[in-house]
Amino acid sequence: MTPKPLDPDVALWLWLGVAGMVLSALVLFPRTRKARTPYEESELVNQFFVLLIASGTYLAMALGQGSVIAGDGRQVQVSRYMTWAFTTPLLLLGLASTALGSPIARRKPVVAGLIGADVIMIVTGLVAALSPQGSAQKWIWFTVSSGAFLAVLAILWTTLRAESRATGDDHHRLFLRNNSALSVIWLLYPLNFVFGTEGLGLYGQAPTTAGYTLLDLLSKPIYGFFALAGVKRLVDGRAGGAPTLNP
Ligand code: RET
C-alpha cells in the first residue's frame, strides 16, 4: 500500500477520526473486564472491536494508505468500505443480541440474512463509489446497495422487533431505543454518498471526508456508549435474575 499524498484538510479530518476512535477504545477497554452477564460481556467486547477496527483503518487512511485512484482521477478510500464490512456486522450483531438475548440461539438464519444483506450493501456500495462519475453503472450499483440496505432495515423493524417483544419487556424497550438511533444514523450515509465526491460531486473531498468522519464518530463511539448505557441499565434492573460471570 504505497502512501498517496493527502489534501491537508482531508488529512486533518482523518487524524480527528484516529483520535476519536483510539481514545474511545481506550476508555472502553477497562469496562470489558467488568461485565456481569454473558449478554453484557458480548455487547462490550463487540463494541470494543468496532472501535479497534476503526482505529486501525482511520490510521491507515490518515497515513495516506488504503485508497485507490479511480479511472476518472478521484481518490476513493477503499479502506473505509473495508472497515464498514467488519464494523457494521458487529453493530448489527449487538442489536440482534438485544432482540434475541445472548447467545443468539433462536432465529440464526434471520441473523445470517441480516449480516448477509449488510455485507452486500457495503460491497456493492464500494463498486458504486469506484464507478465513473456520472455513469449509469454508478447509480445502478447505488440502487442495488440501497435495496440491500432496505432489507437490513426491514429485518430489524419486523422480525427482530417482534422477537425482542418475545424476549422480554426490558429487551423490547432497549431494542426500540437502540434500533431507532442506529437506523437514523445509518440513513445519513447514503446522503453523504449522493451529494459528495462519490456521487453527484456537489461538494469536494474535504467535506465528503468530514461528513463520513462525523458519521463514523456518531455511529461507533457515540452510538456505542449510548447503546451500552442502556445495556448497563437493563443488567442493573435484572440483578440476581440472569446468569453471572466469574471474575
Ligand atoms: C453506501 C452507498 C450506497 C448506498 C448505501 C450506502 C450505505 C452505507 C451505510 C453505511 C454504514 C456504515 C456504518 C459504519 C460504522 O462502522 C455504501 C454509502 C445504502 C449505511 C454504520
Short mmCIF file of C-alpha atoms and ligand atoms in Angstrom, two decimals:
data_model
loop_
_atom_site.label_atom_id
_atom_site.label_comp_id
_atom_site.label_asym_id
_atom_site.label_seq_id
_atom_site.Cartn_x
_atom_site.Cartn_y
_atom_site.Cartn_z
CA MET A 1 0.00 0.00 0.00
CA THR A 2 2.05 2.91 -1.29
CA PRO A 3 1.02 6.13 0.57
CA LYS A 4 -0.68 8.76 -1.59
CA PRO A 5 -0.39 12.50 -0.79
CA LEU A 6 -3.47 13.84 1.04
CA ASP A 7 -5.06 17.28 0.91
CA PRO A 8 -4.26 18.89 4.35
CA ASP A 9 -8.00 19.34 5.20
CA VAL A 10 -8.71 15.71 4.35
CA ALA A 11 -5.74 14.64 6.49
CA LEU A 12 -6.99 16.76 9.41
CA TRP A 13 -10.41 15.03 9.41
CA LEU A 14 -8.78 11.61 9.16
CA TRP A 15 -6.48 12.35 12.14
CA LEU A 16 -9.56 13.55 14.08
CA GLY A 17 -11.08 10.16 13.27
CA VAL A 18 -7.95 8.36 14.58
CA ALA A 19 -8.07 10.39 17.82
CA GLY A 20 -11.82 9.79 18.37
CA MET A 21 -11.63 6.03 17.74
CA VAL A 22 -8.40 5.40 19.72
CA LEU A 23 -9.50 7.47 22.75
CA SER A 24 -12.89 5.81 22.94
CA ALA A 25 -11.36 2.32 22.55
CA LEU A 26 -9.00 3.15 25.46
CA VAL A 27 -11.94 4.35 27.60
CA LEU A 28 -14.00 1.26 26.79
CA PHE A 29 -11.31 -1.40 27.30
CA PRO A 30 -11.34 -1.45 31.14
CA ARG A 31 -15.15 -1.74 31.09
CA THR A 32 -14.97 -5.01 29.08
CA ARG A 33 -13.34 -6.56 32.18
CA LYS A 34 -16.26 -5.59 34.41
CA ALA A 35 -19.08 -7.35 32.53
CA ARG A 36 -21.54 -9.10 34.84
CA THR A 37 -23.53 -11.31 32.46
CA PRO A 38 -22.74 -13.06 29.14
CA TYR A 39 -25.07 -10.58 27.39
CA GLU A 40 -23.29 -7.53 28.83
CA GLU A 41 -19.91 -9.07 28.02
CA SER A 42 -20.84 -9.78 24.40
CA GLU A 43 -22.09 -6.21 23.92
CA LEU A 44 -18.96 -4.65 25.48
CA VAL A 45 -16.50 -6.83 23.57
CA ASN A 46 -18.44 -6.29 20.33
CA GLN A 47 -18.33 -2.53 20.72
CA PHE A 48 -14.66 -2.57 21.70
CA PHE A 49 -13.76 -4.41 18.48
CA VAL A 50 -15.79 -1.92 16.42
CA LEU A 51 -13.59 0.87 17.84
CA LEU A 52 -10.37 -1.11 17.48
CA ILE A 53 -11.03 -1.94 13.81
CA ALA A 54 -11.99 1.68 13.09
CA SER A 55 -8.81 2.93 14.85
CA GLY A 56 -6.68 0.78 12.52
CA THR A 57 -8.38 1.81 9.31
CA TYR A 58 -8.51 5.53 10.20
CA LEU A 59 -4.78 5.32 10.93
CA ALA A 60 -4.17 3.73 7.51
CA MET A 61 -6.25 6.44 5.80
CA ALA A 62 -4.54 9.26 7.72
CA LEU A 63 -1.15 7.85 6.66
CA GLY A 64 -2.32 8.12 3.05
CA GLN A 65 -2.84 4.38 2.64
CA GLY A 66 -5.80 2.27 1.59
CA SER A 67 -7.12 4.47 -1.22
CA VAL A 68 -7.13 3.94 -4.98
CA ILE A 69 -7.28 6.47 -7.79
CA ALA A 70 -10.39 5.69 -9.83
CA GLY A 71 -10.26 5.82 -13.65
CA ASP A 72 -11.71 9.37 -13.57
CA GLY A 73 -8.92 10.62 -11.23
CA ARG A 74 -10.90 10.65 -7.96
CA GLN A 75 -9.24 9.27 -4.83
CA VAL A 76 -11.58 6.61 -3.37
CA GLN A 77 -10.94 5.45 0.22
CA VAL A 78 -11.33 1.70 -0.24
CA SER A 79 -10.23 1.06 3.36
CA ARG A 80 -13.32 2.93 4.58
CA TYR A 81 -15.51 0.28 2.95
CA MET A 82 -13.28 -2.48 4.31
CA THR A 83 -13.81 -1.16 7.85
CA TRP A 84 -17.55 -1.00 7.33
CA ALA A 85 -17.57 -4.60 6.05
CA PHE A 86 -16.38 -5.65 9.54
CA THR A 87 -17.85 -2.99 11.84
CA THR A 88 -21.42 -2.90 10.50
CA PRO A 89 -21.94 -6.68 11.03
CA LEU A 90 -20.65 -6.27 14.61
CA LEU A 91 -23.03 -3.36 15.26
CA LEU A 92 -25.93 -5.40 13.86
CA LEU A 93 -24.93 -8.45 15.92
CA GLY A 94 -25.06 -6.25 19.04
CA LEU A 95 -28.57 -5.14 18.17
CA ALA A 96 -29.63 -8.72 17.31
CA SER A 97 -28.48 -9.95 20.71
CA THR A 98 -30.54 -7.23 22.39
CA ALA A 99 -33.53 -8.53 20.42
CA LEU A 100 -32.89 -12.25 20.89
CA GLY A 101 -30.94 -12.42 24.16
CA SER A 102 -27.39 -13.74 24.23
CA PRO A 103 -26.11 -16.16 22.99
CA ILE A 104 -28.17 -15.77 19.83
CA ALA A 105 -29.78 -19.20 19.68
CA ARG A 106 -33.21 -18.64 18.11
CA ARG A 107 -33.53 -17.32 14.53
CA LYS A 108 -29.92 -17.92 13.44
CA PRO A 109 -30.94 -17.81 9.73
CA VAL A 110 -32.53 -14.38 10.31
CA VAL A 111 -29.28 -13.08 11.82
CA ALA A 112 -27.32 -14.64 8.92
CA GLY A 113 -29.70 -12.92 6.44
CA LEU A 114 -29.25 -9.61 8.27
CA ILE A 115 -25.45 -9.82 8.11
CA GLY A 116 -25.52 -11.12 4.51
CA ALA A 117 -27.68 -8.20 3.31
CA ASP A 118 -25.40 -5.78 5.17
CA VAL A 119 -22.22 -7.14 3.54
CA ILE A 120 -23.90 -6.98 0.10
CA MET A 121 -24.81 -3.33 0.85
CA ILE A 122 -21.16 -2.45 1.59
CA VAL A 123 -19.57 -4.39 -1.28
CA THR A 124 -21.99 -3.05 -3.92
CA GLY A 125 -21.62 0.43 -2.37
CA LEU A 126 -17.86 0.19 -2.99
CA VAL A 127 -18.47 -0.79 -6.61
CA ALA A 128 -20.75 2.29 -6.90
CA ALA A 129 -18.03 4.51 -5.38
CA LEU A 130 -15.43 3.22 -7.84
CA SER A 131 -17.72 3.55 -10.89
CA PRO A 132 -17.02 6.61 -13.07
CA GLN A 133 -18.58 9.95 -12.11
CA GLY A 134 -21.89 10.49 -13.92
CA SER A 135 -22.05 6.90 -15.26
CA ALA A 136 -25.22 4.79 -15.35
CA GLN A 137 -23.25 1.98 -13.68
CA LYS A 138 -22.67 4.12 -10.56
CA TRP A 139 -26.41 4.64 -10.00
CA ILE A 140 -27.28 1.03 -10.84
CA TRP A 141 -24.90 -0.17 -8.10
CA PHE A 142 -26.15 2.54 -5.76
CA THR A 143 -29.69 1.20 -6.27
CA VAL A 144 -28.55 -2.39 -5.63
CA SER A 145 -26.78 -1.28 -2.42
CA SER A 146 -29.84 0.71 -1.30
CA GLY A 147 -32.02 -2.38 -1.90
CA ALA A 148 -29.76 -4.39 0.42
CA PHE A 149 -29.95 -1.56 2.98
CA LEU A 150 -33.77 -1.70 2.83
CA ALA A 151 -33.56 -5.46 3.51
CA VAL A 152 -31.42 -4.74 6.61
CA LEU A 153 -33.93 -2.16 7.87
CA ALA A 154 -36.87 -4.49 7.12
CA ILE A 155 -35.34 -7.37 9.14
CA LEU A 156 -34.59 -5.01 12.05
CA TRP A 157 -38.02 -3.38 12.09
CA THR A 158 -40.16 -6.51 11.53
CA THR A 159 -38.68 -9.87 12.60
CA LEU A 160 -36.19 -8.66 15.21
CA ARG A 161 -38.62 -6.14 16.69
CA ALA A 162 -41.18 -8.94 17.15
CA GLU A 163 -38.50 -11.22 18.64
CA SER A 164 -37.43 -8.54 21.11
CA ARG A 165 -41.02 -8.44 22.42
CA ALA A 166 -40.88 -12.20 22.96
CA THR A 167 -37.52 -11.91 24.79
CA GLY A 168 -38.91 -9.57 27.45
CA ASP A 169 -40.22 -6.06 28.10
CA ASP A 170 -36.81 -4.67 29.06
CA HIS A 171 -35.14 -6.12 25.93
CA HIS A 172 -38.01 -4.80 23.78
CA ARG A 173 -37.67 -1.25 25.16
CA LEU A 174 -33.89 -1.24 24.76
CA PHE A 175 -34.13 -2.70 21.25
CA LEU A 176 -36.56 0.02 20.13
CA ARG A 177 -34.34 2.76 21.55
CA ASN A 178 -31.08 1.45 20.05
CA ASN A 179 -32.66 0.43 16.75
CA SER A 180 -34.18 3.91 16.27
CA ALA A 181 -30.83 5.61 16.92
CA LEU A 182 -28.95 3.20 14.63
CA SER A 183 -31.49 3.46 11.78
CA VAL A 184 -31.49 7.28 11.77
CA ILE A 185 -27.67 7.49 11.80
CA TRP A 186 -27.25 4.85 9.08
CA LEU A 187 -29.74 6.63 6.78
CA LEU A 188 -27.36 9.62 6.64
CA TYR A 189 -24.52 7.62 5.00
CA PRO A 190 -26.16 7.28 1.56
CA LEU A 191 -26.91 11.04 1.64
CA ASN A 192 -23.21 11.87 2.04
CA PHE A 193 -22.51 9.43 -0.79
CA VAL A 194 -25.09 11.03 -3.13
CA PHE A 195 -24.00 14.64 -2.56
CA GLY A 196 -20.24 14.13 -2.00
CA THR A 197 -17.40 13.17 -4.36
CA GLU A 198 -18.55 9.55 -4.68
CA GLY A 199 -21.94 10.60 -6.11
CA LEU A 200 -23.01 13.90 -7.67
CA GLY A 201 -19.87 15.76 -6.51
CA LEU A 202 -21.83 18.78 -5.16
CA TYR A 203 -19.06 19.22 -2.59
CA GLY A 204 -15.38 18.27 -2.65
CA GLN A 205 -13.17 15.68 -0.97
CA ALA A 206 -12.61 17.51 2.33
CA PRO A 207 -16.35 18.00 3.13
CA THR A 208 -17.08 14.42 2.00
CA THR A 209 -14.36 13.11 4.35
CA ALA A 210 -15.64 15.41 7.13
CA GLY A 211 -19.16 14.01 6.61
CA TYR A 212 -18.03 10.37 6.84
CA THR A 213 -15.76 11.08 9.84
CA LEU A 214 -18.60 12.78 11.75
CA LEU A 215 -20.98 9.95 10.83
CA ASP A 216 -18.41 7.32 11.86
CA LEU A 217 -17.93 9.09 15.23
CA LEU A 218 -21.72 9.13 15.66
CA SER A 219 -22.28 5.50 14.63
CA LYS A 220 -19.33 3.96 16.50
CA PRO A 221 -18.26 5.69 19.77
CA ILE A 222 -21.32 7.89 20.38
CA TYR A 223 -23.90 5.24 19.45
CA GLY A 224 -21.72 2.64 21.21
CA PHE A 225 -21.66 4.43 24.57
CA PHE A 226 -25.38 5.25 24.22
CA ALA A 227 -26.27 1.60 23.47
CA LEU A 228 -24.02 0.30 26.28
CA ALA A 229 -25.59 2.68 28.81
CA GLY A 230 -28.94 1.02 28.02
CA VAL A 231 -27.39 -2.45 28.34
CA LYS A 232 -25.97 -1.50 31.75
CA ARG A 233 -29.39 -0.28 32.95
CA LEU A 234 -31.02 -3.47 31.69
CA VAL A 235 -28.49 -5.66 33.52
CA ASP A 236 -28.79 -3.48 36.70
CA GLY A 237 -32.56 -3.99 36.59
CA ARG A 238 -32.19 -7.76 36.24
CA ALA A 239 -29.60 -8.15 39.04
CA GLY A 240 -29.98 -11.60 40.55
CA GLY A 241 -32.15 -12.93 37.71
CA ALA A 242 -29.62 -13.58 34.95
CA PRO A 243 -26.61 -15.93 34.80
CA THR A 244 -23.47 -14.19 36.07
CA LEU A 245 -19.80 -14.38 35.06
CA ASN A 246 -16.85 -15.41 37.22
CA PRO A 247 -14.17 -12.72 37.67
C1 RET B 1 -23.46 3.49 0.77
C2 RET B 1 -23.61 3.90 -0.70
C3 RET B 1 -24.53 3.10 -1.47
C4 RET B 1 -25.92 3.08 -0.86
C5 RET B 1 -25.92 2.89 0.62
C6 RET B 1 -24.79 3.08 1.40
C7 RET B 1 -24.92 2.85 2.84
C8 RET B 1 -23.96 2.81 3.76
C9 RET B 1 -24.15 2.64 5.16
C10 RET B 1 -23.02 2.61 5.92
C11 RET B 1 -22.95 2.48 7.32
C12 RET B 1 -21.76 2.49 7.92
C13 RET B 1 -21.54 2.41 9.34
C14 RET B 1 -20.26 2.25 9.74
C15 RET B 1 -19.90 2.12 11.10
O1 RET B 1 -18.98 1.46 11.45
C16 RET B 1 -22.48 2.32 0.82
C17 RET B 1 -22.85 4.73 1.44
C18 RET B 1 -27.25 2.49 1.22
C19 RET B 1 -25.50 2.51 5.75
C20 RET B 1 -22.65 2.47 10.28
#
